[in-house]
Amino acid sequence: MSNELSILALYGLLVLVQILVHVLAATPPLGLPYLVGPRDEPRELTGVPGRCKRAADNAVVALALFAPAVLLVQARGAFTPDTLLAARAFLLARLAYAVLYPLGLPWLRTLAWLVGFIATACLYFAAL
C-alpha cells in the first residue's frame, strides 16, 4: 500500500475521532434522550459543541474530496514525491483544522483549511 493510501486511512480515522468528539461535546447541552431519539425537532448547538459539529461536518466534506483524489492518483499509478508531500500537507492541515476550529481560532483555522484544500487540488492535478 502506498504512503498516500495510508494517509487516506489515517484521515479516515481522524474523521471518526472528530465525529466522536462532536457527539461527546453535544451530549451535555442536548441530553442523551434527545440524541438517542428521532430528533424530529431541530436544536442548535452553540459554542464549543457547535464548533465541534461544524468541524466534523467539514471533515466529512474534505474526506469526500480527498479520497477520490488519492484513489485517482493510485489508479493512474502517478504517485510521486510531490503527491506524497500533498497528502502529508493535507493530513497535517486537517489535523490542525480539527484542533483550531473548536478552539475558536478563525484565521488560523481558515489557513489550515486552505492548505488542505490546495493540497487536495494538487492531487487532482496529479491525476490528470
Short mmCIF file of C-alpha atoms in Angstrom, two decimals:
data_model
loop_
_atom_site.label_atom_id
_atom_site.label_comp_id
_atom_site.label_asym_id
_atom_site.label_seq_id
_atom_site.Cartn_x
_atom_site.Cartn_y
_atom_site.Cartn_z
CA MET A 1 0.00 0.00 0.00
CA SER A 2 1.32 3.45 -0.90
CA ASN A 3 2.04 6.13 1.67
CA GLU A 4 -0.75 8.24 0.19
CA LEU A 5 -3.26 5.45 0.78
CA SER A 6 -2.00 5.11 4.35
CA ILE A 7 -2.55 8.84 4.80
CA LEU A 8 -6.09 8.42 3.47
CA ALA A 9 -6.68 5.70 6.07
CA LEU A 10 -5.25 7.93 8.81
CA TYR A 11 -7.51 10.77 7.74
CA GLY A 12 -10.49 8.42 7.85
CA LEU A 13 -9.59 7.65 11.46
CA LEU A 14 -9.28 11.37 12.21
CA VAL A 15 -12.79 11.91 10.81
CA LEU A 16 -14.10 9.13 13.08
CA VAL A 17 -12.45 10.79 16.08
CA GLN A 18 -13.95 14.17 15.14
CA ILE A 19 -17.42 12.65 14.91
CA LEU A 20 -16.95 11.02 18.32
CA VAL A 21 -15.74 14.31 19.84
CA HIS A 22 -18.77 16.06 18.36
CA VAL A 23 -21.16 13.51 19.89
CA LEU A 24 -19.44 13.71 23.27
CA ALA A 25 -19.49 17.52 23.21
CA ALA A 26 -23.17 17.56 22.16
CA THR A 27 -24.37 15.21 24.90
CA PRO A 28 -24.37 17.68 27.83
CA PRO A 29 -26.24 20.53 26.09
CA LEU A 30 -28.69 18.35 24.15
CA GLY A 31 -29.14 15.50 26.57
CA LEU A 32 -28.91 11.78 25.91
CA PRO A 33 -32.68 11.30 25.44
CA TYR A 34 -32.63 13.81 22.57
CA LEU A 35 -29.55 12.24 20.97
CA VAL A 36 -30.97 8.70 21.02
CA GLY A 37 -34.42 9.90 19.95
CA PRO A 38 -35.70 10.66 16.44
CA ARG A 39 -34.57 14.34 16.63
CA ASP A 40 -37.78 15.50 14.98
CA GLU A 41 -37.32 18.95 16.46
CA PRO A 42 -34.02 20.54 15.40
CA ARG A 43 -31.84 22.01 18.14
CA GLU A 44 -29.00 24.42 17.54
CA LEU A 45 -25.61 23.74 19.07
CA THR A 46 -23.57 26.79 20.03
CA GLY A 47 -20.13 27.38 21.50
CA VAL A 48 -17.61 24.55 21.54
CA PRO A 49 -20.20 21.81 20.85
CA GLY A 50 -21.43 23.73 17.80
CA ARG A 51 -17.90 24.27 16.54
CA CYS A 52 -17.15 20.55 17.05
CA LYS A 53 -20.21 19.69 14.94
CA ARG A 54 -19.24 22.09 12.17
CA ALA A 55 -15.65 20.82 12.21
CA ALA A 56 -16.86 17.21 11.95
CA ASP A 57 -19.24 18.11 9.12
CA ASN A 58 -16.40 19.86 7.29
CA ALA A 59 -14.14 16.85 7.85
CA VAL A 60 -16.64 14.61 6.06
CA VAL A 61 -16.76 17.02 3.12
CA ALA A 62 -12.95 17.13 2.99
CA LEU A 63 -12.86 13.32 3.04
CA ALA A 64 -15.33 13.22 0.15
CA LEU A 65 -12.93 15.39 -1.87
CA PHE A 66 -9.60 13.92 -0.71
CA ALA A 67 -10.43 10.21 -1.08
CA PRO A 68 -11.25 10.32 -4.81
CA ALA A 69 -8.13 12.39 -5.49
CA VAL A 70 -5.90 9.81 -3.81
CA LEU A 71 -7.72 6.93 -5.49
CA LEU A 72 -7.43 8.57 -8.91
CA VAL A 73 -3.69 9.06 -8.44
CA GLN A 74 -3.48 5.41 -7.36
CA ALA A 75 -5.45 4.24 -10.40
CA ARG A 76 -3.12 6.15 -12.73
CA GLY A 77 -0.03 4.89 -10.93
CA ALA A 78 1.01 8.52 -10.62
CA PHE A 79 2.35 8.62 -7.06
CA THR A 80 5.43 10.85 -6.83
CA PRO A 81 7.29 12.67 -4.07
CA ASP A 82 5.02 15.64 -4.85
CA THR A 83 1.82 13.63 -4.32
CA LEU A 84 3.21 12.34 -1.04
CA LEU A 85 4.01 15.91 0.01
CA ALA A 86 0.47 17.00 -0.92
CA ALA A 87 -1.09 14.12 1.04
CA ARG A 88 1.07 14.86 4.09
CA ALA A 89 0.25 18.56 3.89
CA PHE A 90 -3.44 17.69 3.67
CA LEU A 91 -3.30 15.43 6.73
CA LEU A 92 -1.36 17.93 8.84
CA ALA A 93 -3.61 20.80 7.76
CA ARG A 94 -6.76 18.82 8.58
CA LEU A 95 -5.34 17.81 11.95
CA ALA A 96 -4.66 21.47 12.69
CA TYR A 97 -8.17 22.37 11.49
CA ALA A 98 -9.69 19.75 13.80
CA VAL A 99 -8.00 21.41 16.78
CA LEU A 100 -8.26 25.06 15.75
CA TYR A 101 -11.97 25.13 14.90
CA PRO A 102 -13.25 24.00 18.32
CA LEU A 103 -10.80 26.41 19.96
CA GLY A 104 -12.44 29.27 18.07
CA LEU A 105 -9.35 30.50 16.19
CA PRO A 106 -10.88 31.60 12.87
CA TRP A 107 -7.87 32.96 10.94
CA LEU A 108 -5.61 30.04 11.75
CA ARG A 109 -8.49 27.63 11.10
CA THR A 110 -9.07 29.21 7.71
CA LEU A 111 -5.38 28.98 6.84
CA ALA A 112 -5.37 25.28 7.77
CA TRP A 113 -8.49 24.74 5.65
CA LEU A 114 -6.85 26.50 2.70
CA VAL A 115 -3.68 24.39 2.91
CA GLY A 116 -5.78 21.21 2.92
CA PHE A 117 -7.87 22.47 0.01
CA ILE A 118 -4.82 23.36 -2.09
CA ALA A 119 -3.19 20.01 -1.28
CA THR A 120 -6.33 18.22 -2.48
CA ALA A 121 -6.36 20.27 -5.69
CA CYS A 122 -2.71 19.34 -6.29
CA LEU A 123 -3.65 15.66 -6.08
CA TYR A 124 -6.39 16.13 -8.67
CA PHE A 125 -3.92 17.87 -10.98
CA ALA A 126 -1.50 14.97 -10.49
CA ALA A 127 -4.27 12.58 -11.53
CA LEU A 128 -4.76 14.32 -14.89
#
